[in-house]
PDB file of C-alpha atoms in Angstrom:
ATOM      1  CA  MET A  30     -31.954 -23.602  -2.686  1.00 87.00           C
ATOM      2  CA  LYS A  31     -35.302 -22.762  -4.137  1.00 94.00           C
ATOM      3  CA  ARG A  32     -36.495 -18.899  -2.884  1.00 97.00           C
ATOM      4  CA  VAL A  33     -33.493 -16.752  -4.703  1.00 98.00           C
ATOM      5  CA  ALA A  34     -33.451 -12.460  -4.605  1.00 98.00           C
ATOM      6  CA  VAL A  35     -31.276 -10.473  -6.813  1.00 98.00           C
ATOM      7  CA  ILE A  36     -30.326  -7.057  -5.650  1.00 98.00           C
ATOM      8  CA  VAL A  37     -29.203  -5.316  -8.756  1.00 96.00           C
ATOM      9  CA  ASN A  38     -27.188  -1.573  -8.979  1.00 95.00           C
ATOM     10  CA  PRO A  39     -28.588  -0.519 -12.359  1.00 93.00           C
ATOM     11  CA  ASN A  40     -25.720   2.009 -12.788  1.00 89.00           C
ATOM     12  CA  ALA A  41     -22.898  -0.367 -12.588  1.00 84.00           C
ATOM     13  CA  GLY A  42     -20.664  -1.976 -15.245  1.00 73.00           C
ATOM     14  CA  ASN A  43     -22.498   0.869 -17.528  1.00 75.00           C
ATOM     15  CA  LYS A  44     -25.633  -0.380 -17.158  1.00 82.00           C
ATOM     16  CA  LYS A  45     -24.876  -3.805 -18.738  1.00 81.00           C
ATOM     17  CA  LEU A  46     -26.274  -5.758 -15.515  1.00 87.00           C
ATOM     18  CA  ILE A  47     -29.976  -4.174 -15.854  1.00 87.00           C
ATOM     19  CA  ASN A  48     -29.330  -4.013 -19.543  1.00 88.00           C
ATOM     20  CA  SER A  49     -29.148  -8.156 -19.055  1.00 92.00           C
ATOM     21  CA  ILE A  50     -31.084  -9.234 -16.129  1.00 94.00           C
ATOM     22  CA  GLU A  51     -34.201 -10.601 -17.995  1.00 95.00           C
ATOM     23  CA  GLN A  52     -31.863 -12.958 -19.131  1.00 96.00           C
ATOM     24  CA  ILE A  53     -30.083 -13.547 -15.862  1.00 96.00           C
ATOM     25  CA  GLU A  54     -33.664 -13.921 -14.453  1.00 97.00           C
ATOM     26  CA  GLU A  55     -34.343 -16.553 -17.133  1.00 97.00           C
ATOM     27  CA  LYS A  56     -31.488 -18.472 -16.669  1.00 97.00           C
ATOM     28  CA  LEU A  57     -31.984 -18.980 -12.861  1.00 97.00           C
ATOM     29  CA  LEU A  58     -35.532 -19.615 -13.199  1.00 97.00           C
ATOM     30  CA  SER A  59     -34.080 -22.864 -14.599  1.00 96.00           C
ATOM     31  CA  THR A  60     -32.467 -23.960 -12.151  1.00 97.00           C
ATOM     32  CA  PHE A  61     -34.170 -22.606  -8.602  1.00 97.00           C
ATOM     33  CA  ASP A  62     -37.929 -22.280  -8.349  1.00 97.00           C
ATOM     34  CA  GLU A  63     -38.852 -18.743  -7.002  1.00 97.00           C
ATOM     35  CA  VAL A  64     -36.519 -15.201  -8.528  1.00 98.00           C
ATOM     36  CA  THR A  65     -37.394 -12.105  -7.683  1.00 98.00           C
ATOM     37  CA  ILE A  66     -34.874  -8.746  -8.973  1.00 97.00           C
ATOM     38  CA  HIS A  67     -34.866  -6.226  -7.354  1.00 97.00           C
ATOM     39  CA  PRO A  68     -33.499  -2.676  -8.443  1.00 96.00           C
ATOM     40  CA  THR A  69     -32.314   0.176  -6.329  1.00 96.00           C
ATOM     41  CA  GLN A  70     -32.332   3.649  -7.362  1.00 93.00           C
ATOM     42  CA  LYS A  71     -30.653   5.215  -4.609  1.00 93.00           C
ATOM     43  CA  GLU A  72     -27.857   4.751  -1.509  1.00 92.00           C
ATOM     44  CA  GLY A  73     -29.309   2.429   1.129  1.00 95.00           C
ATOM     45  CA  ASP A  74     -31.585   0.467  -1.206  1.00 97.00           C
ATOM     46  CA  GLY A  75     -29.739  -2.564  -0.762  1.00 97.00           C
ATOM     47  CA  ALA A  76     -29.250  -2.480   2.537  1.00 97.00           C
ATOM     48  CA  ARG A  77     -33.162  -1.850   3.023  1.00 97.00           C
ATOM     49  CA  LEU A  78     -33.936  -4.866   0.497  1.00 98.00           C
ATOM     50  CA  VAL A  79     -31.119  -7.073   2.636  1.00 98.00           C
ATOM     51  CA  GLU A  80     -32.766  -6.403   5.606  1.00 96.00           C
ATOM     52  CA  LYS A  81     -36.483  -6.918   4.189  1.00 96.00           C
ATOM     53  CA  LEU A  82     -35.304 -10.322   2.271  1.00 97.00           C
ATOM     54  CA  ALA A  83     -33.297 -12.181   4.393  1.00 97.00           C
ATOM     55  CA  ASN A  84     -35.587 -13.805   6.033  1.00 96.00           C
ATOM     56  CA  HIS A  85     -37.585 -15.126   3.238  1.00 96.00           C
ATOM     57  CA  VAL A  86     -34.900 -16.301   0.598  1.00 98.00           C
ATOM     58  CA  ASP A  87     -32.167 -19.210   0.623  1.00 98.00           C
ATOM     59  CA  LEU A  88     -29.929 -17.406  -1.391  1.00 98.00           C
ATOM     60  CA  LEU A  89     -29.157 -13.492  -1.708  1.00 98.00           C
ATOM     61  CA  ILE A  90     -27.089 -12.239  -4.880  1.00 98.00           C
ATOM     62  CA  GLY A  91     -25.696  -9.072  -5.106  1.00 98.00           C
ATOM     63  CA  ALA A  92     -25.551  -7.910  -9.160  1.00 96.00           C
ATOM     64  CA  GLY A  93     -22.762  -4.845  -9.045  1.00 95.00           C
ATOM     65  CA  GLY A  94     -19.343  -3.524  -8.213  1.00 91.00           C
ATOM     66  CA  ASP A  95     -17.576  -3.190  -5.144  1.00 91.00           C
ATOM     67  CA  GLY A  96     -19.523  -0.546  -3.439  1.00 92.00           C
ATOM     68  CA  THR A  97     -22.806  -2.572  -3.689  1.00 95.00           C
ATOM     69  CA  ILE A  98     -21.249  -5.543  -2.325  1.00 96.00           C
ATOM     70  CA  PHE A  99     -19.859  -3.470   0.438  1.00 96.00           C
ATOM     71  CA  GLU A 100     -23.378  -2.510   0.991  1.00 97.00           C
ATOM     72  CA  LEU A 101     -24.926  -5.677   1.069  1.00 98.00           C
ATOM     73  CA  ILE A 102     -22.530  -7.509   3.401  1.00 98.00           C
ATOM     74  CA  ASN A 103     -22.914  -4.728   5.992  1.00 98.00           C
ATOM     75  CA  ALA A 104     -26.559  -5.437   5.719  1.00 98.00           C
ATOM     76  CA  LEU A 105     -26.036  -8.596   6.067  1.00 98.00           C
ATOM     77  CA  ALA A 106     -23.177  -9.876   8.483  1.00 98.00           C
ATOM     78  CA  PRO A 107     -25.353  -8.533  11.379  1.00 97.00           C
ATOM     79  CA  LEU A 108     -28.033 -11.082  10.976  1.00 97.00           C
ATOM     80  CA  GLU A 109     -28.606 -14.061  12.763  1.00 94.00           C
ATOM     81  CA  LYS A 110     -30.055 -15.453   9.958  1.00 93.00           C
ATOM     82  CA  ARG A 111     -28.186 -15.186   7.000  1.00 97.00           C
ATOM     83  CA  PRO A 112     -29.238 -16.824   3.658  1.00 98.00           C
ATOM     84  CA  VAL A 113     -26.179 -17.693   1.516  1.00 98.00           C
ATOM     85  CA  PHE A 114     -24.600 -14.806  -0.716  1.00 98.00           C
ATOM     86  CA  ALA A 115     -23.597 -14.893  -3.870  1.00 98.00           C
ATOM     87  CA  ILE A 116     -22.230 -12.181  -6.272  1.00 97.00           C
ATOM     88  CA  ILE A 117     -22.644 -11.209 -10.370  1.00 97.00           C
ATOM     89  CA  PRO A 118     -19.367  -9.086 -10.543  1.00 95.00           C
ATOM     90  CA  GLY A 119     -20.629  -5.413 -12.657  1.00 91.00           C
ATOM     91  CA  GLY A 120     -18.050  -3.185 -11.367  1.00 83.00           C
ATOM     92  CA  THR A 121     -14.425  -1.997 -12.187  1.00 80.00           C
ATOM     93  CA  CYS A 122     -12.255  -4.344  -9.880  1.00 83.00           C
ATOM     94  CA  ASN A 123     -14.861  -6.614  -8.761  1.00 89.00           C
ATOM     95  CA  ASP A 124     -12.630  -8.091  -5.988  1.00 90.00           C
ATOM     96  CA  PHE A 125     -14.290 -10.280  -3.278  1.00 92.00           C
ATOM     97  CA  SER A 126     -15.813 -12.027  -6.799  1.00 94.00           C
ATOM     98  CA  ARG A 127     -12.379 -12.778  -8.250  1.00 92.00           C
ATOM     99  CA  THR A 128     -11.297 -14.363  -4.394  1.00 92.00           C
ATOM    100  CA  LEU A 129     -14.248 -16.482  -5.285  1.00 94.00           C
ATOM    101  CA  GLY A 130     -13.446 -17.308  -8.649  1.00 93.00           C
ATOM    102  CA  ILE A 131     -16.334 -16.485  -9.955  1.00 95.00           C
ATOM    103  CA  ASN A 132     -16.037 -15.386 -13.584  1.00 94.00           C
ATOM    104  CA  GLN A 133     -16.155 -12.085 -14.689  1.00 92.00           C
ATOM    105  CA  HIS A 134     -19.098 -11.937 -17.497  1.00 93.00           C
ATOM    106  CA  PRO A 135     -22.245 -11.770 -15.333  1.00 94.00           C
ATOM    107  CA  ILE A 136     -23.898 -14.470 -17.535  1.00 95.00           C
ATOM    108  CA  LYS A 137     -21.318 -16.764 -17.152  1.00 96.00           C
ATOM    109  CA  ALA A 138     -20.815 -15.770 -13.305  1.00 96.00           C
ATOM    110  CA  VAL A 139     -24.592 -16.993 -13.059  1.00 97.00           C
ATOM    111  CA  GLU A 140     -24.166 -20.086 -15.003  1.00 97.00           C
ATOM    112  CA  GLN A 141     -21.392 -20.809 -11.999  1.00 97.00           C
ATOM    113  CA  ILE A 142     -24.631 -20.191  -9.511  1.00 97.00           C
ATOM    114  CA  MET A 143     -26.438 -22.218 -10.998  1.00 97.00           C
ATOM    115  CA  GLU A 144     -23.725 -24.991  -9.580  1.00 96.00           C
ATOM    116  CA  LYS A 145     -25.010 -24.302  -6.461  1.00 96.00           C
ATOM    117  CA  ARG A 146     -21.486 -24.513  -4.902  1.00 96.00           C
ATOM    118  CA  THR A 147     -21.329 -22.982  -1.503  1.00 96.00           C
ATOM    119  CA  GLU A 148     -18.159 -22.759   1.125  1.00 96.00           C
ATOM    120  CA  THR A 149     -18.174 -20.515   4.165  1.00 97.00           C
ATOM    121  CA  VAL A 150     -15.521 -17.662   4.014  1.00 97.00           C
ATOM    122  CA  ASP A 151     -14.166 -15.450   6.937  1.00 98.00           C
ATOM    123  CA  VAL A 152     -15.365 -11.697   6.960  1.00 98.00           C
ATOM    124  CA  GLY A 153     -13.323  -8.795   8.433  1.00 98.00           C
ATOM    125  CA  LYS A 154     -14.932  -6.734  11.552  1.00 98.00           C
ATOM    126  CA  SER A 155     -14.141  -2.727  12.069  1.00 96.00           C
ATOM    127  CA  ASP A 156     -15.488  -1.756  14.390  1.00 91.00           C
ATOM    128  CA  ASN A 157     -19.312  -0.733  12.573  1.00 90.00           C
ATOM    129  CA  GLN A 158     -18.514  -2.232   9.657  1.00 96.00           C
ATOM    130  CA  TYR A 159     -17.549  -5.799   7.748  1.00 98.00           C
ATOM    131  CA  PHE A 160     -15.446  -5.801   5.554  1.00 97.00           C
ATOM    132  CA  LEU A 161     -14.691  -8.982   2.587  1.00 95.00           C
ATOM    133  CA  ASN A 162     -11.255  -7.345   0.774  1.00 93.00           C
ATOM    134  CA  PHE A 163      -9.351  -4.931   2.673  1.00 93.00           C
ATOM    135  CA  TRP A 164      -9.225  -2.219   5.691  1.00 95.00           C
ATOM    136  CA  GLY A 165      -6.689   0.123   5.443  1.00 94.00           C
ATOM    137  CA  ILE A 166      -4.644   3.851   6.441  1.00 94.00           C
ATOM    138  CA  GLY A 167      -2.754   6.258   4.847  1.00 90.00           C
ATOM    139  CA  LEU A 168      -1.268   5.668   1.356  1.00 83.00           C
ATOM    140  CA  VAL A 169      -4.225   3.020   0.735  1.00 77.00           C
ATOM    141  CA  SER A 170      -6.749   5.740   1.078  1.00 73.00           C
ATOM    142  CA  LYS A 171      -4.970   8.159  -0.182  1.00 64.00           C
ATOM    143  CA  VAL A 172      -4.791   6.690  -3.540  1.00 60.00           C
ATOM    144  CA  SER A 173      -7.929   5.689  -4.445  1.00 53.00           C
ATOM    145  CA  ASP A 174      -9.036   9.772  -3.176  1.00 48.00           C
ATOM    146  CA  ASN A 175      -6.450  10.373  -6.267  1.00 45.00           C
ATOM    147  CA  ILE A 176      -8.586   8.642  -8.582  1.00 44.00           C
ATOM    148  CA  ASP A 177      -9.845  10.333 -11.376  1.00 45.00           C
ATOM    149  CA  SER A 178     -13.914   9.227 -12.386  1.00 46.00           C
ATOM    150  CA  GLY A 179     -12.765   9.273 -16.583  1.00 45.00           C
ATOM    151  CA  THR A 180      -9.512   7.647 -15.944  1.00 41.00           C
ATOM    152  CA  LYS A 181     -11.258   4.769 -13.437  1.00 43.00           C
ATOM    153  CA  GLN A 182     -13.571   4.368 -16.787  1.00 45.00           C
ATOM    154  CA  LEU A 183     -11.333   4.355 -19.019  1.00 41.00           C
ATOM    155  CA  LEU A 184      -8.308   2.007 -17.436  1.00 38.00           C
ATOM    156  CA  GLY A 185     -10.384   0.539 -15.033  1.00 45.00           C
ATOM    157  CA  LYS A 186      -7.635  -1.334 -12.749  1.00 46.00           C
ATOM    158  CA  LEU A 187      -4.394   0.125 -14.424  1.00 46.00           C
ATOM    159  CA  SER A 188      -6.067   3.551 -12.588  1.00 45.00           C
ATOM    160  CA  TYR A 189      -5.083   2.100  -9.606  1.00 50.00           C
ATOM    161  CA  TYR A 190      -1.265   2.206  -9.684  1.00 49.00           C
ATOM    162  CA  ILE A 191      -1.539   4.985 -11.747  1.00 45.00           C
ATOM    163  CA  SER A 192      -2.824   6.815  -9.210  1.00 48.00           C
ATOM    164  CA  ALA A 193      -0.565   4.527  -6.649  1.00 52.00           C
ATOM    165  CA  GLY A 194       2.498   5.491  -8.193  1.00 51.00           C
ATOM    166  CA  GLN A 195       1.617   9.502  -8.218  1.00 53.00           C
ATOM    167  CA  THR A 196       0.537   9.453  -4.423  1.00 53.00           C
ATOM    168  CA  VAL A 197       3.627   8.146  -2.796  1.00 53.00           C
ATOM    169  CA  MET A 198       5.047  11.427  -3.650  1.00 51.00           C
ATOM    170  CA  GLU A 199       3.691  12.952  -2.015  1.00 59.00           C
ATOM    171  CA  GLU A 200       3.026  10.780   1.278  1.00 66.00           C
ATOM    172  CA  GLU A 201       3.801  11.926   4.763  1.00 81.00           C
ATOM    173  CA  PRO A 202       4.111   9.450   7.457  1.00 90.00           C
ATOM    174  CA  PHE A 203       2.275   9.524  10.425  1.00 95.00           C
ATOM    175  CA  GLN A 204       2.672   7.577  13.598  1.00 97.00           C
ATOM    176  CA  LEU A 205       0.835   4.171  14.236  1.00 98.00           C
ATOM    177  CA  THR A 206       0.919   1.942  17.062  1.00 98.00           C
ATOM    178  CA  ILE A 207      -0.706  -1.569  16.863  1.00 98.00           C
ATOM    179  CA  GLU A 208      -1.730  -4.015  19.607  1.00 98.00           C
ATOM    180  CA  SER A 209      -2.179  -7.467  18.675  1.00 98.00           C
ATOM    181  CA  GLU A 210      -2.130 -11.066  19.565  1.00 98.00           C
ATOM    182  CA  THR A 211       0.704 -11.882  17.552  1.00 97.00           C
ATOM    183  CA  GLN A 212       2.372  -8.749  16.967  1.00 96.00           C
ATOM    184  CA  SER A 213       3.118  -4.847  18.240  1.00 96.00           C
ATOM    185  CA  TYR A 214       4.326  -2.297  16.299  1.00 97.00           C
ATOM    186  CA  GLU A 215       4.638   1.427  17.281  1.00 97.00           C
ATOM    187  CA  GLY A 216       6.618   3.981  14.945  1.00 95.00           C
ATOM    188  CA  ASP A 217       5.993   5.784  11.931  1.00 93.00           C
ATOM    189  CA  ALA A 218       4.004   4.472   8.911  1.00 93.00           C
ATOM    190  CA  VAL A 219       2.825   5.801   5.186  1.00 89.00           C
ATOM    191  CA  MET A 220       0.216   3.103   5.193  1.00 88.00           C
ATOM    192  CA  LEU A 221      -1.048   0.034   7.133  1.00 94.00           C
ATOM    193  CA  LEU A 222      -3.424  -2.350   5.454  1.00 92.00           C
ATOM    194  CA  ILE A 223      -5.345  -5.349   7.070  1.00 95.00           C
ATOM    195  CA  GLY A 224      -6.265  -7.934   4.069  1.00 93.00           C
ATOM    196  CA  ASN A 225      -8.682 -11.259   3.679  1.00 94.00           C
ATOM    197  CA  GLY A 226      -9.461 -11.272   0.327  1.00 86.00           C
ATOM    198  CA  SER A 227      -6.476 -11.042  -2.330  1.00 82.00           C
ATOM    199  CA  PHE A 228      -7.321  -8.904  -4.656  1.00 80.00           C
ATOM    200  CA  LEU A 229      -7.312  -5.260  -3.920  1.00 78.00           C
ATOM    201  CA  GLY A 230      -7.689  -3.226  -7.265  1.00 72.00           C
ATOM    202  CA  GLY A 231      -8.491  -6.282  -9.678  1.00 72.00           C
ATOM    203  CA  ILE A 232      -4.936  -7.678  -9.377  1.00 72.00           C
ATOM    204  CA  GLN A 233      -3.294  -9.938  -6.383  1.00 73.00           C
ATOM    205  CA  SER A 234      -1.435  -7.535  -5.555  1.00 64.00           C
ATOM    206  CA  PHE A 235      -0.405  -7.251  -1.866  1.00 72.00           C
ATOM    207  CA  PHE A 236      -1.737 -10.660  -0.248  1.00 79.00           C
ATOM    208  CA  PRO A 237      -1.870 -13.394  -3.006  1.00 71.00           C
ATOM    209  CA  SER A 238      -1.352 -16.291  -0.669  1.00 78.00           C
ATOM    210  CA  SER A 239      -4.158 -14.849   1.623  1.00 84.00           C
ATOM    211  CA  SER A 240      -6.858 -17.418   2.414  1.00 90.00           C
ATOM    212  CA  VAL A 241     -10.951 -16.295   3.428  1.00 94.00           C
ATOM    213  CA  GLN A 242     -11.116 -19.117   5.386  1.00 95.00           C
ATOM    214  CA  ASP A 243      -8.049 -19.343   7.557  1.00 95.00           C
ATOM    215  CA  GLY A 244      -9.663 -17.345  10.422  1.00 97.00           C
ATOM    216  CA  GLU A 245      -6.886 -14.769  10.401  1.00 97.00           C
ATOM    217  CA  LEU A 246      -6.436 -11.383   9.152  1.00 97.00           C
ATOM    218  CA  ASP A 247      -2.961 -10.318   6.405  1.00 95.00           C
ATOM    219  CA  VAL A 248      -1.344  -7.379   8.078  1.00 95.00           C
ATOM    220  CA  MET A 249       1.232  -5.314   6.509  1.00 90.00           C
ATOM    221  CA  ILE A 250       3.161  -2.290   7.537  1.00 92.00           C
ATOM    222  CA  ILE A 251       5.149   0.345   5.226  1.00 85.00           C
ATOM    223  CA  LYS A 252       7.354   2.372   7.502  1.00 86.00           C
ATOM    224  CA  GLN A 253       8.495   4.861   4.398  1.00 76.00           C
ATOM    225  CA  THR A 254       8.342   4.102   0.906  1.00 64.00           C
ATOM    226  CA  SER A 255       9.075   5.537  -2.483  1.00 56.00           C
ATOM    227  CA  ILE A 256       8.310   3.709  -6.485  1.00 52.00           C
ATOM    228  CA  ALA A 257      10.885   1.700  -6.037  1.00 56.00           C
ATOM    229  CA  GLN A 258      10.143   0.188  -2.429  1.00 60.00           C
ATOM    230  CA  LEU A 259       6.401   0.294  -3.915  1.00 59.00           C
ATOM    231  CA  TRP A 260       7.547  -2.162  -7.198  1.00 55.00           C
ATOM    232  CA  THR A 261       9.977  -4.039  -5.028  1.00 60.00           C
ATOM    233  CA  TRP A 262       6.763  -5.032  -2.791  1.00 56.00           C
ATOM    234  CA  MET A 263       3.973  -5.680  -5.918  1.00 54.00           C
ATOM    235  CA  GLN A 264       6.885  -7.798  -7.680  1.00 54.00           C
ATOM    236  CA  THR A 265       7.262 -10.321  -4.637  1.00 56.00           C
ATOM    237  CA  ARG A 266       3.278 -10.416  -3.930  1.00 51.00           C
ATOM    238  CA  LEU A 267       3.026 -11.351  -7.903  1.00 50.00           C
ATOM    239  CA  GLN A 268       5.711 -13.979  -7.067  1.00 50.00           C
ATOM    240  CA  LYS A 269       3.975 -15.070  -3.852  1.00 54.00           C
ATOM    241  CA  GLU A 270       7.269 -14.258  -1.792  1.00 55.00           C
ATOM    242  CA  LEU A 271       6.833 -13.006   1.808  1.00 54.00           C
ATOM    243  CA  PRO A 272       8.889  -9.781   2.572  1.00 53.00           C
ATOM    244  CA  ALA A 273      12.626 -10.580   2.672  1.00 50.00           C
ATOM    245  CA  GLU A 274      14.239 -10.778   6.988  1.00 51.00           C
ATOM    246  CA  GLY A 275      15.589  -7.422   7.136  1.00 49.00           C
ATOM    247  CA  ASN A 276      13.336  -5.257   5.366  1.00 58.00           C
ATOM    248  CA  ASP A 277      13.331  -2.687   7.211  1.00 71.00           C
ATOM    249  CA  ASP A 278      10.677  -0.455   5.326  1.00 77.00           C
ATOM    250  CA  LEU A 279       7.666  -3.307   5.672  1.00 84.00           C
ATOM    251  CA  VAL A 280       6.573  -5.739   8.517  1.00 90.00           C
ATOM    252  CA  TYR A 281       4.628  -8.430   7.674  1.00 91.00           C
ATOM    253  CA  PHE A 282       2.199 -10.461  10.141  1.00 95.00           C
ATOM    254  CA  ARG A 283      -0.831 -12.577  10.762  1.00 96.00           C
ATOM    255  CA  ALA A 284      -2.871 -11.820  13.572  1.00 98.00           C
ATOM    256  CA  LYS A 285      -7.032 -12.225  14.463  1.00 98.00           C
ATOM    257  CA  GLU A 286      -7.547  -8.894  16.540  1.00 98.00           C
ATOM    258  CA  LEU A 287      -6.007  -5.660  16.234  1.00 98.00           C
ATOM    259  CA  LYS A 288      -6.243  -2.646  18.569  1.00 98.00           C
ATOM    260  CA  ILE A 289      -4.714   0.723  16.244  1.00 98.00           C
ATOM    261  CA  LYS A 290      -4.354   4.115  17.112  1.00 98.00           C
ATOM    262  CA  ALA A 291      -2.540   6.928  14.622  1.00 98.00           C
ATOM    263  CA  THR A 292      -1.375  10.761  14.848  1.00 98.00           C
ATOM    264  CA  PRO A 293      -2.992  12.192  13.532  1.00 97.00           C
ATOM    265  CA  ASN A 294      -5.952  10.229  12.883  1.00 97.00           C
ATOM    266  CA  GLN A 295      -6.068   8.706   9.866  1.00 96.00           C
ATOM    267  CA  GLU A 296      -9.281   7.811   7.167  1.00 95.00           C
ATOM    268  CA  ILE A 297     -10.582   4.482   7.118  1.00 96.00           C
ATOM    269  CA  ASP A 298     -10.698   3.076   3.917  1.00 93.00           C
ATOM    270  CA  THR A 299     -13.033  -0.610   4.370  1.00 93.00           C
ATOM    271  CA  ASP A 300     -13.018  -1.967   0.915  1.00 92.00           C
ATOM    272  CA  GLY A 301     -12.907   1.376  -0.706  1.00 87.00           C
ATOM    273  CA  GLU A 302     -15.791   2.940   1.367  1.00 91.00           C
ATOM    274  CA  LYS A 303     -14.740   5.411   3.532  1.00 92.00           C
ATOM    275  CA  THR A 304     -16.840   6.827   6.966  1.00 91.00           C
ATOM    276  CA  TYR A 305     -14.554   6.550  10.057  1.00 95.00           C
ATOM    277  CA  HIS A 306     -11.324   7.143  11.295  1.00 96.00           C
ATOM    278  CA  THR A 307      -9.094   5.513  13.551  1.00 97.00           C
ATOM    279  CA  PRO A 308      -8.619   4.711  16.515  1.00 98.00           C
ATOM    280  CA  SER A 309     -10.335   1.517  15.686  1.00 98.00           C
ATOM    281  CA  THR A 310      -9.994  -1.831  16.524  1.00 98.00           C
ATOM    282  CA  VAL A 311     -10.473  -5.005  13.415  1.00 98.00           C
ATOM    283  CA  SER A 312     -11.169  -8.389  13.790  1.00 98.00           C
ATOM    284  CA  ILE A 313     -11.331 -11.675  11.754  1.00 98.00           C
ATOM    285  CA  LEU A 314     -15.408 -13.491  11.833  1.00 98.00           C
ATOM    286  CA  PRO A 315     -14.272 -17.252  10.831  1.00 98.00           C
ATOM    287  CA  GLY A 316     -16.451 -18.735   8.544  1.00 97.00           C
ATOM    288  CA  HIS A 317     -19.352 -15.955   8.945  1.00 98.00           C
ATOM    289  CA  LEU A 318     -20.336 -15.845   5.627  1.00 98.00           C
ATOM    290  CA  GLU A 319     -21.517 -19.041   3.208  1.00 98.00           C
ATOM    291  CA  VAL A 320     -20.865 -17.888  -0.578  1.00 98.00           C
ATOM    292  CA  ILE A 321     -21.075 -19.904  -3.506  1.00 97.00           C
ATOM    293  CA  ILE A 322     -17.826 -19.999  -4.891  1.00 96.00           C
ATOM    294  CA  GLY A 323     -17.082 -20.180  -8.785  1.00 94.00           C
ATOM    295  CA  ASP A 324     -14.381 -22.630 -10.706  1.00 82.00           C
ATOM    296  CA  TYR A 325     -11.441 -22.757  -8.590  1.00 62.00           C
ATOM    297  CA  PRO A 326     -10.849 -24.560  -5.269  1.00 51.00           C
ATOM    298  CA  PHE A 327      -9.911 -22.667  -2.187  1.00 49.00           C
ATOM    299  CA  GLU A 328      -6.439 -23.509  -1.597  1.00 46.00           C
TER     300      GLU A 328
END
């Protein structure tokens, strides 16, 4: 890896990233022969830069929050020739960078990138979109809708859990149908969550034992819920336990591809971005992306 491009969201992290960009560039130039910095100005700039730069660099670095990384991945994943990808985290949660063991301090993240430790990881695909962390409908989508931007800035990761508690009280079930090679489901649900990475909202809350190298998606259905039910689930997740057998409110399994229908149609939350509605086909692309990892190996 000699040629590096950094696509940076200048507004990420209250502009902390862009204010450190000269130091970031200087560090990278101590290891790589060529480093170019490309700030974005508006939505869509990151995707256009990926298409422009991908064939001309060995390493593409996304510097920003989860929204920035989502845009870059959705431009990078469809390409036939993909450079190595790395992340300098700059948002509230930075979920996939955490999965990769990347330090949440930007300069320390750059030092990890300079070590050039790479692995191939799986990428999720949902119809015409790609995702690194999760795909969800129902409760998970409503939670992010209910987060006030000021609360998110003030409380960070905790805001997701405050919102979850508020949202649970008003969630109505929908009719869900799933077909996959391992398990099918037809019945009521308040949430369907499909995970690739282990972090959601900055915490290993739902799939802490998941792997981005196993070629499978983690699937969780919550049929009905309450704050007590949600808290029980969180505790089992934090202890890396699977749902207890005989728990009628939770369904958990793994699959490579799922065909999903919902009545009424549900808004899809893909790594925090909402563009499409069900029905949908969700699949895994094993080892689709080569990335730079951080301080701990994948298990």
